[in-house]
Amino acid sequence: QVQLVESGGGLVQAGGSLRLSCAASGRTFSTYAMGWFRQAPGKEREFVAAINRGDSSTSYTESVKGRFTISRDNAKNTMYLQMNSLKPEDTAVYYCAASAHYFSQLRRHYDYWGQGTQVTVSS
């Protein structure tokens, strides 16, 4: 069982930056692939970025490439999402998720989810 808690969301102007954190409980954080998803009002929850266990390889959705960076610190049981050059269309609730078996962009491959943190980008 893994419990995930996101933090770091807030209100920022377009062009600004935020760093989201996802703190995980338990001693097996390093064995999970991790991901960030987001959900804007009236829209489906969508993939943002993922980081694998082991080699920490990464994957991003096209719209955030070059602006967002996903990382993890296994010693601190924490994953991060550095978001730069934020745009109003990045406004959403951001969720972190853990997958025991897949390094994936698919929601159904993730076993545990946090409660989400709101990111609002004003124009």
PDB file of C-alpha atoms in Angstrom, residues 39-100:
ATOM      1  CA  GLN A  39      -7.538  17.389 -14.883  1.00  0.00           C
ATOM      2  CA  ALA A  40      -8.994  20.684 -16.008  1.00  0.00           C
ATOM      3  CA  PRO A  41     -12.654  21.576 -15.331  1.00  0.00           C
ATOM      4  CA  GLY A  42     -14.954  19.655 -17.649  1.00  0.00           C
ATOM      5  CA  LYS A  43     -12.129  17.596 -19.128  1.00  0.00           C
ATOM      6  CA  GLU A  44     -10.768  14.098 -18.750  1.00  0.00           C
ATOM      7  CA  ARG A  45      -7.760  13.451 -16.554  1.00  0.00           C
ATOM      8  CA  GLU A  46      -4.725  13.454 -18.828  1.00  0.00           C
ATOM      9  CA  PHE A  47      -1.144  12.264 -18.659  1.00  0.00           C
ATOM     10  CA  VAL A  48       1.561  14.868 -18.045  1.00  0.00           C
ATOM     11  CA  ALA A  49       4.823  13.054 -17.247  1.00  0.00           C
ATOM     12  CA  ALA A  50       6.197   9.787 -15.911  1.00  0.00           C
ATOM     13  CA  ILE A  51       9.469   8.584 -14.412  1.00  0.00           C
ATOM     14  CA  ASN A  52      10.546   4.991 -14.262  1.00  0.00           C
ATOM     15  CA  ARG A  53      11.994   3.072 -11.336  1.00  0.00           C
ATOM     16  CA  GLY A  54      15.574   1.959 -11.748  1.00  0.00           C
ATOM     17  CA  ASP A  55      17.053   4.082 -14.523  1.00  0.00           C
ATOM     18  CA  SER A  56      14.621   7.009 -13.911  1.00  0.00           C
ATOM     19  CA  SER A  57      13.891   7.315 -17.601  1.00  0.00           C
ATOM     20  CA  THR A  58      11.208   9.874 -18.311  1.00  0.00           C
ATOM     21  CA  SER A  59       8.259  10.469 -20.601  1.00  0.00           C
ATOM     22  CA  TYR A  60       6.274  13.658 -21.267  1.00  0.00           C
ATOM     23  CA  THR A  61       3.148  14.645 -23.078  1.00  0.00           C
ATOM     24  CA  GLU A  62       3.984  16.792 -26.087  1.00  0.00           C
ATOM     25  CA  SER A  63       2.467  20.007 -24.745  1.00  0.00           C
ATOM     26  CA  VAL A  64       4.845  20.186 -21.746  1.00  0.00           C
ATOM     27  CA  LYS A  65       8.094  19.044 -23.346  1.00  0.00           C
ATOM     28  CA  GLY A  66      10.843  21.583 -22.782  1.00  0.00           C
ATOM     29  CA  ARG A  67       8.862  23.327 -20.024  1.00  0.00           C
ATOM     30  CA  PHE A  68       8.254  20.655 -17.357  1.00  0.00           C
ATOM     31  CA  THR A  69      10.783  18.352 -15.716  1.00  0.00           C
ATOM     32  CA  ILE A  70       9.908  15.281 -13.685  1.00  0.00           C
ATOM     33  CA  SER A  71      12.359  13.905 -11.135  1.00  0.00           C
ATOM     34  CA  ARG A  72      12.473  11.686  -8.081  1.00  0.00           C
ATOM     35  CA  ASP A  73      14.503  11.374  -4.891  1.00  0.00           C
ATOM     36  CA  ASN A  74      14.189   7.817  -3.644  1.00  0.00           C
ATOM     37  CA  ALA A  75      16.019   8.637  -0.412  1.00  0.00           C
ATOM     38  CA  LYS A  76      13.252  11.133   0.417  1.00  0.00           C
ATOM     39  CA  ASN A  77      10.390   9.068  -1.028  1.00  0.00           C
ATOM     40  CA  THR A  78       9.448  12.106  -3.097  1.00  0.00           C
ATOM     41  CA  MET A  79       8.739  12.891  -6.718  1.00  0.00           C
ATOM     42  CA  TYR A  80       8.798  16.377  -8.234  1.00  0.00           C
ATOM     43  CA  LEU A  81       7.426  18.239 -11.205  1.00  0.00           C
ATOM     44  CA  GLN A  82       9.244  21.467 -12.053  1.00  0.00           C
ATOM     45  CA  MET A  83       6.954  23.564 -14.215  1.00  0.00           C
ATOM     46  CA  ASN A  84       8.409  26.542 -16.073  1.00  0.00           C
ATOM     47  CA  SER A  85       6.964  28.933 -18.651  1.00  0.00           C
ATOM     48  CA  LEU A  86       3.492  28.169 -17.392  1.00  0.00           C
ATOM     49  CA  LYS A  87       0.523  28.916 -19.622  1.00  0.00           C
ATOM     50  CA  PRO A  88      -3.158  29.460 -18.772  1.00  0.00           C
ATOM     51  CA  GLU A  89      -3.926  26.122 -20.426  1.00  0.00           C
ATOM     52  CA  ASP A  90      -1.810  24.393 -17.761  1.00  0.00           C
ATOM     53  CA  THR A  91      -4.493  25.293 -15.210  1.00  0.00           C
ATOM     54  CA  ALA A  92      -5.767  22.060 -13.656  1.00  0.00           C
ATOM     55  CA  VAL A  93      -5.720  19.868 -10.600  1.00  0.00           C
ATOM     56  CA  TYR A  94      -2.467  17.917 -10.711  1.00  0.00           C
ATOM     57  CA  TYR A  95      -2.354  14.352  -9.406  1.00  0.00           C
ATOM     58  CA  CYS A  96       0.562  12.082  -8.707  1.00  0.00           C
ATOM     59  CA  ALA A  97       0.250   8.345  -9.172  1.00  0.00           C
ATOM     60  CA  ALA A  98       2.261   5.176  -8.571  1.00  0.00           C
ATOM     61  CA  SER A  99       2.443   2.056 -10.717  1.00  0.00           C
ATOM     62  CA  ALA A 100       3.794  -1.241  -9.455  1.00  0.00           C
TER      63      ALA A 100
END
